Every structure is written in C-alpha cells, then in structure tokens.
XYZ file of C-alpha atoms in Angstrom:
659
model
C 0.054 -0.001 0.025
C 1.408 3.364 -0.885
C 2.161 5.696 1.878
C 0.389 8.360 -0.250
C -2.870 6.784 1.098
C -2.030 7.926 4.387
C -1.694 11.669 3.656
C -3.897 13.805 5.825
C -6.506 15.797 4.117
C -7.106 17.679 7.442
C -5.882 21.375 7.597
C -5.762 22.454 11.090
C -3.592 25.449 12.199
C -5.084 26.244 15.510
C -2.691 25.939 18.466
C -3.643 26.104 22.173
C -0.687 26.481 24.601
C -1.324 25.587 28.360
C -2.354 28.568 30.352
C 0.262 30.095 32.784
C -1.993 29.278 35.690
C -2.005 25.632 34.720
C 1.560 25.511 34.231
C 2.418 27.135 37.395
C 0.875 24.141 39.354
C 1.551 21.361 36.655
C 3.522 18.057 37.815
C 5.467 18.439 34.545
C 6.220 21.622 32.737
C 8.024 22.141 29.359
C 11.580 21.977 30.784
C 10.914 18.876 32.780
C 9.350 17.166 29.843
C 12.405 17.861 27.641
C 14.522 16.571 30.430
C 12.479 13.342 30.766
C 12.698 12.742 27.046
C 16.509 13.309 27.024
C 16.947 10.864 29.838
C 14.750 8.181 28.052
C 16.491 8.743 24.669
C 19.960 8.209 26.294
C 19.051 5.032 28.052
C 15.322 3.879 27.942
C 16.136 0.819 30.096
C 17.683 2.858 32.973
C 14.770 5.246 32.553
C 12.063 2.668 33.220
C 14.219 0.819 35.756
C 14.493 3.992 37.798
C 10.674 4.576 37.692
C 9.762 0.964 38.459
C 11.926 1.176 41.800
C 10.718 4.651 42.787
C 6.935 4.094 42.048
C 6.113 0.441 42.758
C 6.340 -1.473 46.031
C 8.290 -4.760 45.588
C 8.529 -7.813 47.722
C 11.606 -9.016 45.883
C 13.438 -6.040 43.992
C 14.319 -6.856 40.371
C 17.717 -6.836 39.119
C 16.990 -7.122 35.432
C 15.106 -4.093 33.811
C 14.566 -5.767 30.339
C 15.303 -9.166 28.994
C 14.973 -8.905 25.225
C 16.910 -12.193 24.492
C 13.688 -13.759 23.144
C 12.104 -10.808 21.359
C 9.290 -10.100 20.654
C 8.462 -11.957 23.964
C 9.921 -9.168 25.956
C 10.222 -9.622 29.742
C 10.455 -6.493 32.100
C 11.574 -6.718 35.690
C 11.013 -10.446 35.548
C 13.217 -11.367 38.544
C 11.309 -9.126 40.941
C 8.201 -10.020 42.805
C 5.237 -7.817 43.662
C 1.320 -7.734 43.900
C -0.933 -5.326 42.035
C -3.686 -5.178 44.628
C -0.981 -4.446 47.457
C 0.274 -1.585 45.212
C -3.293 -0.223 44.610
C -4.609 -0.632 48.252
C -2.366 -1.815 51.014
C 0.367 0.683 50.690
C -2.042 3.627 50.843
C -3.683 2.488 54.301
C -1.115 4.124 56.554
C -1.566 7.675 54.829
C -4.700 7.422 52.943
C -6.871 4.872 54.702
C -9.697 7.338 55.290
C -9.452 8.978 51.745
C -12.334 8.106 49.384
C -11.003 5.660 46.739
C -14.295 5.264 44.735
C -17.330 7.537 44.506
C -20.109 5.629 42.931
C -23.400 6.684 41.408
C -26.248 4.530 39.882
C -28.432 5.464 37.115
C -31.197 6.075 39.589
C -29.232 8.421 41.440
C -28.077 5.992 44.385
C -24.606 6.841 45.694
C -22.000 5.180 47.776
C -18.417 6.030 48.769
C -15.606 3.603 49.459
C -12.564 4.568 51.454
C -9.214 2.967 50.829
C -9.760 1.190 54.072
C -13.386 0.027 53.075
C -12.251 -0.920 49.629
C -9.342 -2.975 51.036
C -11.754 -4.730 53.512
C -14.129 -5.758 50.610
C -11.474 -7.004 48.293
C -9.921 -9.034 51.131
C -13.211 -10.685 51.915
C -13.988 -11.487 48.253
C -10.310 -12.846 47.969
C -10.818 -15.067 50.902
C -14.051 -16.314 49.538
C -12.372 -17.152 46.199
C -9.747 -19.051 48.134
C -12.491 -20.961 49.790
C -13.614 -22.118 46.383
C -10.170 -23.671 45.833
C -8.866 -20.950 43.519
C -5.000 -20.559 43.509
C -2.462 -18.525 41.797
C -2.481 -19.061 37.921
C -6.137 -19.980 37.904
C -8.495 -17.841 35.540
C -11.710 -16.050 36.528
C -14.144 -14.450 34.017
C -16.019 -11.311 35.173
C -19.265 -10.377 33.633
C -20.341 -7.532 35.761
C -21.895 -3.971 35.437
C -19.711 -0.863 35.474
C -19.791 -0.718 39.309
C -17.768 -0.711 42.353
C -18.205 -4.497 42.495
C -16.258 -4.998 39.302
C -13.190 -3.119 40.672
C -13.442 -5.170 43.815
C -13.524 -8.397 41.870
C -10.560 -7.438 39.678
C -8.525 -6.349 42.805
C -9.483 -9.513 44.631
C -8.313 -11.853 41.771
C -5.035 -9.795 41.515
C -4.560 -10.140 45.298
C -4.408 -13.803 44.879
C -2.338 -14.189 41.600
C -5.493 -15.186 39.742
C -5.786 -13.987 36.143
C -8.984 -12.140 35.431
C -10.723 -11.587 32.229
C -13.517 -9.009 32.115
C -16.087 -9.474 29.502
C -18.168 -6.183 28.562
C -21.677 -6.810 30.065
C -23.153 -5.867 26.593
C -21.647 -8.930 24.903
C -24.028 -11.816 24.037
C -24.017 -15.358 25.637
C -22.291 -16.717 22.592
C -19.505 -14.223 22.765
C -19.190 -14.785 26.506
C -19.062 -18.553 26.091
C -16.165 -18.256 23.567
C -14.251 -15.881 25.997
C -14.976 -18.363 28.967
C -13.780 -21.343 27.020
C -10.731 -19.638 25.650
C -9.550 -18.549 29.066
C -10.255 -22.005 30.764
C -11.923 -20.248 33.574
C -13.018 -22.275 36.596
C -15.271 -19.524 38.099
C -17.422 -16.678 36.621
C -18.345 -13.698 38.680
C -21.376 -12.005 37.721
C -24.557 -9.955 39.090
C -28.209 -10.650 39.009
C -28.530 -7.711 36.792
C -28.297 -3.938 36.631
C -30.217 -0.842 35.472
C -28.898 0.746 32.318
C -30.507 3.014 29.749
C -33.682 2.779 31.949
C -33.801 -1.185 31.238
C -32.955 -4.221 33.305
C -29.974 -5.815 31.975
C -30.070 -9.705 32.574
C -26.542 -10.448 33.436
C -26.978 -13.695 35.294
C -29.248 -15.002 32.378
C -26.307 -14.118 29.936
C -24.074 -16.377 32.091
C -26.578 -19.101 32.374
C -27.167 -19.183 28.565
C -23.358 -19.116 28.013
C -22.823 -21.999 30.145
C -25.689 -23.967 28.577
C -23.641 -23.671 25.430
C -20.606 -25.301 26.826
C -17.886 -24.219 29.365
C -17.292 -27.596 31.105
C -14.546 -26.183 33.113
C -16.675 -23.733 34.961
C -17.322 -25.041 38.554
C -18.885 -21.965 40.380
C -20.826 -18.958 39.370
C -20.561 -15.998 42.097
C -23.492 -13.736 41.831
C -23.640 -10.053 43.197
C -27.128 -9.233 44.220
C -27.714 -5.547 42.889
C -31.417 -5.677 42.221
C -34.681 -6.743 43.536
C -35.352 -8.985 40.627
C -35.534 -12.761 41.115
C -33.122 -14.934 39.199
C -32.721 -18.723 39.020
C -29.731 -20.162 41.001
C -28.428 -23.539 40.084
C -27.947 -25.607 43.129
C -24.353 -26.589 43.810
C -23.041 -24.225 41.214
C -24.419 -20.747 41.728
C -23.440 -18.770 44.973
C -24.360 -15.331 46.195
C -21.405 -12.968 46.675
C -22.944 -11.565 49.933
C -23.476 -14.883 51.523
C -19.931 -16.076 50.518
C -18.181 -13.103 51.994
C -20.266 -12.923 55.186
C -18.314 -15.175 57.424
C -14.838 -14.867 56.164
C -11.942 -12.738 57.488
C -11.686 -9.100 56.513
C -7.949 -9.430 55.891
C -6.165 -11.512 53.205
C -2.396 -11.487 52.657
C -1.387 -10.731 49.136
C 0.166 -13.391 46.861
C 3.192 -11.965 45.526
C 4.068 -12.979 41.927
C 6.903 -12.399 39.621
C 6.498 -9.274 37.501
C 5.762 -11.142 34.359
C 2.767 -13.124 35.787
C -0.351 -12.560 33.773
C -2.520 -10.052 35.641
C -5.373 -10.164 33.211
C -6.604 -11.317 29.647
C -8.717 -8.842 27.686
C -10.293 -9.995 24.405
C -10.266 -7.851 21.365
C -11.347 -8.437 17.877
C -9.013 -9.273 15.231
C -9.118 -9.658 11.468
C -10.025 -13.358 11.859
C -13.057 -14.732 13.431
C -11.587 -15.757 16.723
C -11.248 -12.877 19.359
C -7.698 -12.396 20.779
C -6.994 -12.792 24.376
C -4.508 -9.972 25.014
C -2.265 -10.969 27.799
C -0.938 -8.233 30.116
C 1.513 -8.873 32.924
C 1.717 -7.433 36.498
C 4.851 -5.283 36.971
C 5.251 -3.465 33.622
C 1.533 -3.025 33.108
C 1.057 -1.417 36.507
C 4.048 0.835 35.955
C 2.866 2.026 32.681
C -0.756 2.725 33.879
C 0.598 4.465 36.935
C 3.153 6.857 35.263
C 0.904 7.669 32.268
C -2.001 8.678 34.803
C 0.544 11.040 36.602
C 1.877 12.572 33.312
C -1.280 12.778 31.316
C -3.770 13.717 33.934
C -1.574 15.763 36.132
C -2.837 13.790 39.002
C -3.037 15.632 42.421
C -3.979 14.406 45.900
C -7.347 16.231 45.883
C -8.404 15.532 42.406
C -11.602 13.476 41.584
C -10.771 11.564 38.518
C -13.564 10.356 36.352
C -12.911 8.024 33.393
C -16.417 7.225 31.925
C -15.118 4.027 30.250
C -16.740 0.748 31.246
C -14.320 -1.871 33.102
C -15.108 -4.173 30.163
C -12.712 -2.196 28.075
C -8.974 -1.538 28.492
C -9.538 2.030 29.322
C -11.556 0.985 32.467
C -8.865 -1.337 33.524
C -5.906 1.013 33.156
C -7.696 4.430 34.150
C -10.488 3.170 36.665
C -9.090 0.003 38.419
C -5.320 0.177 38.290
C -3.523 3.478 37.126
C -5.415 6.009 39.539
C -5.626 3.590 42.545
C -2.021 2.786 42.348
C -1.469 6.606 42.585
C -3.793 6.879 45.580
C -6.405 9.016 43.611
C -10.113 9.162 43.985
C -12.010 7.769 41.106
C -15.842 8.338 40.051
C -17.821 5.574 38.782
C -21.067 6.141 37.127
C -23.232 3.028 36.363
C -25.601 4.470 33.567
C -25.930 6.266 30.260
C -25.187 9.921 29.630
C -28.673 10.708 28.409
C -30.794 9.436 31.520
C -32.866 11.377 32.486
C -31.465 13.883 29.901
C -28.343 14.785 28.163
C -27.261 16.589 31.204
C -26.253 13.735 33.261
C -22.559 13.790 32.855
C -22.549 17.501 33.664
C -24.727 17.220 36.655
C -22.516 14.371 38.011
C -19.368 16.820 37.457
C -21.242 19.537 39.360
C -22.744 17.294 42.289
C -19.477 15.325 42.960
C -16.861 18.131 42.232
C -15.141 16.200 39.341
C -11.878 17.775 38.501
C -10.584 15.535 35.671
C -13.131 14.248 33.080
C -11.961 11.478 30.483
C -14.482 10.369 28.023
C -14.776 9.283 24.348
C -15.430 11.306 21.221
C -18.462 9.262 20.579
C -19.870 10.534 23.778
C -18.827 14.119 23.133
C -20.371 14.155 19.684
C -23.743 12.767 20.996
C -23.860 15.416 23.754
C -23.146 18.027 21.244
C -26.320 17.187 19.536
C -28.110 18.598 22.672
C -26.724 22.021 22.180
C -24.920 24.296 24.636
C -28.051 25.234 26.776
C -28.004 21.899 28.788
C -24.206 21.860 29.978
C -24.412 25.600 30.431
C -27.013 24.855 33.310
C -24.534 23.223 35.491
C -21.603 24.472 37.483
C -18.512 23.058 35.865
C -16.168 25.226 37.693
C -14.372 22.339 39.559
C -13.159 20.976 36.216
C -9.469 21.511 35.566
C -8.633 19.056 32.881
C -10.412 17.254 30.015
C -9.505 14.048 28.174
C -10.494 12.145 25.100
C -9.987 8.437 24.497
C -11.079 5.560 22.150
C -10.670 7.086 18.603
C -9.455 10.177 17.036
C -11.425 13.122 18.059
C -12.526 15.355 15.038
C -11.620 18.988 15.274
C -15.318 20.127 15.387
C -15.937 18.032 18.414
C -12.503 19.131 19.912
C -13.648 22.812 19.770
C -17.114 22.147 21.163
C -15.468 20.479 24.223
C -12.972 23.180 24.603
C -15.409 25.902 24.215
C -18.565 24.611 26.052
C -17.197 22.386 28.562
C -13.707 23.872 29.142
C -14.867 27.465 28.906
C -11.681 28.028 26.569
C -9.663 27.499 29.797
C -8.933 23.907 30.299
C -6.344 21.845 28.664
C -7.726 18.837 26.665
C -5.457 15.704 26.601
C -6.269 13.750 23.394
C -4.876 10.301 23.985
C -3.938 7.568 21.599
C -3.267 4.015 22.878
C -4.837 0.373 22.422
C -5.827 -2.576 24.235
C -2.424 -4.145 23.207
C -0.399 -1.103 24.581
C -1.874 -1.340 28.002
C -1.409 2.384 28.750
C -1.462 5.693 26.952
C 1.185 6.077 24.336
C 0.847 9.383 22.831
C -0.899 12.460 24.415
C -0.269 15.982 25.236
C 1.251 16.698 28.746
C -1.140 19.331 30.008
C 1.414 21.596 31.536
C 3.936 21.288 28.871
C 2.325 20.839 25.334
C 0.660 23.098 23.081
C -2.399 21.308 21.498
C -3.830 21.094 18.112
C -7.577 20.194 17.697
C -7.541 16.496 16.428
C -3.879 15.610 17.226
C -2.721 13.269 19.976
C 0.545 15.276 19.628
C 3.685 13.133 20.687
C 4.781 9.979 22.325
C 5.009 9.957 26.159
C 8.538 9.940 27.563
C 10.215 6.443 27.206
C 7.995 5.677 24.360
C 9.254 5.877 20.715
C 7.050 5.921 17.559
C 7.855 6.411 13.780
C 5.961 6.558 10.493
C 7.096 3.986 7.962
C 6.009 3.046 4.333
C 4.838 -0.219 3.028
C 8.485 -1.706 3.241
C 8.803 -0.617 6.838
C 11.279 2.282 5.904
C 11.010 5.573 7.795
C 9.109 8.221 5.798
C 11.165 11.269 5.545
C 10.265 14.796 4.651
C 8.773 17.774 6.367
C 5.648 16.036 6.996
C 5.089 12.193 6.787
C 2.144 9.799 6.162
C 2.278 6.059 6.463
C 2.015 3.101 9.035
C 2.309 3.868 12.640
C 5.027 1.681 14.444
C 6.472 1.742 17.938
C 10.247 1.238 17.654
C 11.383 0.131 21.081
C 9.605 -2.310 23.701
C 7.738 -0.536 26.643
C 6.785 -1.878 30.155
C 3.052 -2.155 29.646
C 2.971 -3.622 26.224
C 1.061 -7.024 25.787
C 3.153 -9.977 26.274
C 1.461 -12.515 23.950
C -1.960 -13.619 22.651
C -3.393 -16.199 25.101
C -2.689 -19.676 23.799
C -1.260 -18.431 20.477
C 2.226 -16.982 20.601
C 2.790 -17.414 16.907
C -0.256 -15.334 16.195
C 1.158 -12.617 18.569
C 4.587 -12.536 16.728
C 2.983 -12.521 13.359
C 0.244 -9.884 14.058
C 2.354 -7.382 15.750
C 5.787 -7.830 14.826
C 5.717 -9.763 11.578
C 4.899 -7.271 8.873
C 8.148 -5.335 8.741
C 11.789 -6.434 8.954
C 13.915 -5.699 11.995
C 15.930 -2.575 11.815
C 19.656 -2.510 11.182
C 20.303 -2.373 15.079
C 18.061 -5.481 15.430
C 15.137 -3.618 16.932
C 11.696 -4.997 15.954
C 8.751 -2.757 14.819
C 5.411 -3.159 16.685
C 2.763 -2.412 14.221
C -0.198 -0.511 15.689
C -2.444 -1.140 12.691
C -3.112 2.480 12.358
C -2.322 4.932 9.535
C -0.876 8.321 10.612
C 0.254 11.496 9.531
C 3.044 13.378 11.292
C 3.287 17.170 10.756
C 6.193 19.540 10.646
C 6.103 20.171 14.489
C 6.362 16.223 14.895
C 2.796 15.887 16.098
C 0.915 12.767 15.210
C -2.559 12.632 13.644
C -4.205 9.268 13.740
C -6.101 8.679 10.507
C -7.825 5.312 11.129
C -7.283 1.563 10.847
C -5.401 -0.032 7.818
C -6.724 -3.500 8.531
C -10.385 -5.003 8.757
C -11.021 -3.829 12.324
C -13.817 -1.408 12.777
C -13.848 1.270 15.528
C -17.546 1.723 16.625
C -18.004 4.089 19.523
C -14.559 3.539 20.570
C -14.728 -0.194 20.600
C -12.730 -2.393 18.201
C -14.804 -4.976 16.287
C -13.366 -7.523 13.847
C -15.106 -7.529 10.460
C -14.678 -11.352 10.296
C -16.579 -11.686 13.700
C -19.590 -9.681 12.454
C -19.548 -11.663 9.058
C -19.332 -14.965 10.943
C -22.407 -13.995 12.802
C -24.356 -13.098 9.758
C -23.474 -16.294 8.042
C -24.707 -18.251 10.981
C -28.167 -17.123 10.076
C -29.870 -19.811 7.979
C -30.970 -17.445 5.097
C -27.336 -16.163 4.657
C -24.875 -17.599 2.219
C -22.230 -15.097 2.320
C -21.454 -11.787 3.919
C -18.910 -8.842 3.957
C -18.643 -6.160 6.352
C -16.841 -2.844 6.131
C -17.106 0.406 8.097
C -18.104 3.966 6.752
C -17.878 7.114 8.704
C -20.527 8.020 11.178
C -20.794 11.374 12.912
C -21.526 10.032 16.378
C -20.022 6.484 16.638
C -16.894 7.235 14.500
C -17.557 4.134 12.276
C -20.906 2.631 11.274
C -21.078 -1.187 10.461
C -22.154 -1.763 6.838
C -22.914 -5.242 5.810
C -23.339 -6.647 2.261
C -25.376 -9.929 2.445
C -25.882 -12.750 -0.180
C -28.906 -14.803 0.570
C -29.486 -18.287 0.006
C -32.087 -18.700 -2.656
C -33.733 -15.708 -4.432
C -32.884 -12.385 -3.208
C -35.899 -10.988 -1.326
C -37.311 -7.549 -2.227
C -39.952 -5.119 -0.664
C -41.375 -6.017 2.755
C -39.772 -9.422 2.765
C -36.239 -7.826 2.373
C -37.180 -5.245 5.111
C -38.301 -7.984 7.360
C -34.952 -10.063 6.734
C -32.852 -7.114 7.240
C -34.334 -6.262 10.663
C -34.135 -10.096 11.573
C -30.328 -10.092 10.591
C -29.564 -6.944 12.727
C -31.108 -8.647 15.756
C -29.303 -11.930 14.933
C -25.900 -10.149 15.065
C -27.009 -8.404 18.394
C -27.855 -11.798 19.916
C -24.505 -13.451 18.525
C -22.006 -10.670 19.344
C -23.846 -7.868 21.210
C -25.757 -4.611 20.343
C -22.539 -2.862 19.697
C -22.046 -4.974 16.427
C -25.514 -4.482 15.191
C -25.026 -3.405 11.456
C -26.370 0.164 10.783
C -26.771 -0.597 6.998
C -27.477 -4.134 5.475
C -27.656 -4.389 1.675
C -28.973 -7.539 0.231
C -27.296 -8.440 -3.059
C -26.889 -11.416 -5.619
C -23.129 -11.202 -5.295
C -20.019 -9.681 -3.844
C -17.165 -7.840 -5.919
C -14.687 -10.469 -6.101
C -11.570 -10.856 -8.254
C -11.286 -13.926 -10.428
C -9.033 -15.504 -7.742
C -11.994 -15.142 -5.222
C -10.797 -12.317 -3.188
C -13.437 -9.556 -1.994
C -12.471 -6.220 -2.950
C -13.007 -4.542 0.353
C -11.957 -1.223 -0.818
C -14.557 -1.277 -3.392
C -17.122 -2.061 -0.754
C -15.837 0.693 1.470
C -16.400 3.232 -1.295
C -19.794 1.916 -2.086
C -20.678 2.112 1.644
C -19.572 5.755 1.732
C -21.679 6.588 -1.421
C -18.603 7.556 -3.347
C -18.291 7.299 -7.135
C -16.532 4.249 -8.229
C -13.349 5.557 -9.883
C -11.228 2.260 -9.194
C -10.287 -0.172 -11.863
C -13.034 -2.967 -11.736
C -11.852 -4.856 -14.718
C -10.351 -7.533 -12.640
C -13.812 -8.320 -11.050
C -15.435 -11.609 -11.913
C -18.690 -9.861 -12.259
C -18.270 -5.895 -12.738
C -22.074 -5.590 -13.061
C -22.427 -6.350 -9.343
C -21.038 -2.979 -8.472
C -24.113 -1.229 -9.882
C -26.389 -3.306 -7.858
C -24.471 -2.929 -4.577
C -24.513 0.840 -5.268
C -28.286 0.724 -5.507
C -28.167 1.737 -9.303
C -29.459 -1.550 -10.622
C-alpha cells in the first residue's frame, strides 16, 4: 500500500498552549518534559528501571530491567516479585486509609463512597471467598459485571491472589461470553443478578446461564452479586451469592506476591480473523505504565476527583479506573448508567454534584452530547473541572472545539490520548502543563516511548511531513506479552509485518495509519486492517461476518465500515442470501431479523447500521473480495477504481443501488 494513501486531508492550524495558571501548578512543565525525553533517549532501560524502583512496591526487588533475548517476547523486571492489589490498596492504608477511593453513582441516583480502608476490606473478603472455592495463583476467572464498584473489587480480589482475571463487557451476548470463557479455561465466573442501564433491566445472570448452557465444562462455580430486587434462578451446587460467601470470612487477606511477568489479566479484542484475541498483560510492567501515564497525562494531584467514563469491560476501564489511579492513591468516580438518563445533562450534573476535577471520555459521547446543544451543559456549575481528556478514537476538530469551548470554557487543557488494548497504557498524548495542543492531534509519544512513521516496506518516511504506518520502535513496560494460547499469532500480528531495523530492533505495528506534521505531532487517520472502531470499541469484520453467515438465510457476507458522525464508524454489511434475493417487505423483514441476529450473537454494539442484500460480492477472479470497493460503495462515493479484474463487474451497480 502506498504511503500516499495515508496523507492527511485535514488542515488544522489552531494551536492552544497551556495557560500560565495551569503551568504554574503542573506536575510536569516544558523544561521537565524535555529533560524526561532526553533521559529516556539516552537509556530507555535505565529510565524505566528508575521509575519502577521509585513508584512500585516490590516484595523482591528486580535486578534485570529488560530481557529482550527472546524478542518479541519481552520480559520487564522479570526477576522481581510484587502484587498489583497491594500496590493499589495496602500501601495507601497508613496515609490514605480514610481517603475516598471510589465515588459511585447509579443511574437511579443512588450513591456510595468507599474509602481505601473500606475498599481494602471488601477486596480481602472476596479474595478469601475465592480461596475458599479452591482458586489458586494461575487460575483464571471471568468477570461479567456491570460498571460498578463490585467490578473493581472483583478485579482487585483476583489480582490479590495471583488469579488472572478476564473481564467481558456486559453488553456482549451469551455466545461471545461462552467463547471467552472457554478460551481462558476459567473455573469460576463472577456476575450480578442484573443492573439498570438506559432505563432497562440488563439480565447479566441470564447471560451467564445461557453461555454455560452452550458449553464451558470447566466452570465449577458462578458467584452472583445481588444488585437488584429481581428474582433470578440459582443453580444448586453451582451458583453462589457474593454476599453470603463473604459474610463469614476474615476481613484481611495476605497478598500473593508474583513475579512481574505473571499474567494480571486477559482482555479480548477483535482481530481480522473470526476468533477474538486474548491480549495478555503482565503485572509489573503494566502497572508501571498505567501509573506513570496517569501521573503525566492527567496531572494527578492528591485532591483530584478523576472520572474516566469507560466501562471496566474495556482496557480504558482497566488502566484508568481500576489500576492506574488507585496505584497513585487517587479518588475515582464510577457512574453506572448512560449519559442521556434522564436527559443529556447527566454527565454535567455528576461533574457538578460530585466536584469532578478531571473528566476523561470518548469522542462518541462528546459528539452525542453536542447534539443537545449548549444550553444543557451551561445549566451546570463545571467550575471544579481543571482538565479534560479524550479516548477511544481520533477526535474530530469540530468536537474538540465544542469540548474546549462549552465544557472547558476555553480555559482547560484537553489531553487527546492515543493507545490500544495491546499497549496497556497511553502511548501518545499532550502533557497538559507542557504541550501546546492542536484540535484532532494526539501530539507526541510520552517519555520513554518511541514511535515512527514507515512506508509499506517498513522504511522511515522522511520529509517535512510524513504519512504512513504507525509503528513503535522500542519495547515498553505495559505492552502486551502474547496472545493467550497463540504466541505465533502474537508474533505475526504485531511484529511480523516489517523486517527488523539494522540495530536489530523490531517494529510493533499498531495497525493505524498516521500523519506526522512539521512540528512532529501525530494525527491518527484510522485503521489499515479490517477492524472497525465503533464508539471506541474495536470490532473485527470477520466476527460480524461470521455472525451473519450463521443465520440460516445467509450464504455469504462482507462487512466494512463507513464514517459516522456520532460513533466514528458505522457497520455496513453486504449480504448474499440463500435462494432468491428477497425484495420489498420481505427484504425489510429479513434485514431487521439479521440486525437482531448479530446483536444476539455478538452484542448490540456490533449490530449493522446498514445491510444491503445483493446477488453477489465484488470478487476478483481468484475469489478475493475487493473490500476497498465495498468501502467506497458504503460511503456513497463514485467508483473510480479499476474494476476490470472483477469476476462480475455488473454487481457494483447493484451494490451501489443503481441496478
């Protein structure tokens, strides 16, 4: 693919330097940022080793910072031992025991605070209950929970015992949940009877029951948190109530210290094949990356109330709800609900009522709330806010400016962050007390992280501005360690596209195209593979196609993305039916049925926005689907590509609705 395809068409010349008032109190100013970058450039191993010793509490201090002898299976701090839960909770008890760790609000307005001491107690009690079920270090537990304090408690309880947790987003279907339970080999599932979200009762326990009915023979117990007044069936001998399990156990539990490379969690992300990838993150390096990035990017202070709106089912909820802020002794806000209940002012009311100082959300949410206009947010006192953040996908300049003007009152820094499930923590972002921002740009890599732009051969793209593939040129502590159960896929997917550089270093391929401007600022342009970014969530096209083809009426399907002003990308599916292609009311009924079928198989997030029934797909004579052509059709673009190699060129007219 020519690097010309990655050239940015965005012209954005506005620059917003940090205010003098913010700089005066910032953790990192421009001179300090320059010094950090120079230190990392001189010796990135020593740079990360210093912070690992200073920031983390070790049971056994490490001697080796980075072992790259088996690259790309890098090992960071591997001969040291520590515990993630101890680093997030225990070490704060003496100085922050009575400080609020979690402020929780439910969709109905119910609230609860957990101090560090109270959170520690709840984590220890659940950990003891899990020990009582026979779980030991190295076991896996799947969590299928609402975005709640219970989810954080469960994650921390697993980490306390050296149990590897895998959180599955509560919006995924029973089939998707089953696949993830089976792949992890989990012995226990932790869920809830249900929760209120979007004004509806979400049947989480039923989702687990349905998943287990499809298979999962290794699952021995299901622990159920009671969070509603609904009655749910409980299977005798298998299902156990959380509150009953923890009622009679001790309130203290000694942490199990593990080596730094011990798997802390698995988090499944879609790939370009049908099978989801279990991204494996370790304990020491991941925790360091989440902790330091939270300090640098969010300028964390002792009296901050930090609100990351992401669900714990996604990597953002892991790194900036459960681990990064708590390792720093911060107070985090958790809201278990949607931003439009009872109206589009809910986020701003929470900021006002609780005194949120740092607000970190997705462009999808910003664009949706823009639709309600300025009158609603202007009703609320947002004066406690001092920093805004964006995560999940590139933010378009129009949304950035609305965020800056309406929510930030043209005074607050905006940290537009780029990172991935695989990277574990933020890779590129402004440092709010040091970096002049540009609407739509994630600016530059954080200290100790090294990026580049390369062409289709892996060679650096030179020139005043550069467009091409985004790569990371050196290993970093919070990087994924492997794909669970498939190390060859890990090596091929992330390090196999380009040859090693002359110094032997491997290139991590992010899968994103990027543009780097004359100031060295990066602008992420989108995916270069067949992975969609829908509302900040990555979905594999193959996974959606597989769900469609599992319907008895479907013979073949191809899925692509097209731009969507709210969600970033919309799912567009081209479907070939078995038998004659239906038309009229029959076609409309089938399309509705197929959308619901995908929702059931994968989850509502994957439901296609647009389904087109056709007699065929644009294929080359060798049988390859021309996906670029489908993307053009989905966008409504005029077809200017050469279609002479197609097996059936006439199909293009039909797919475009012209025949």
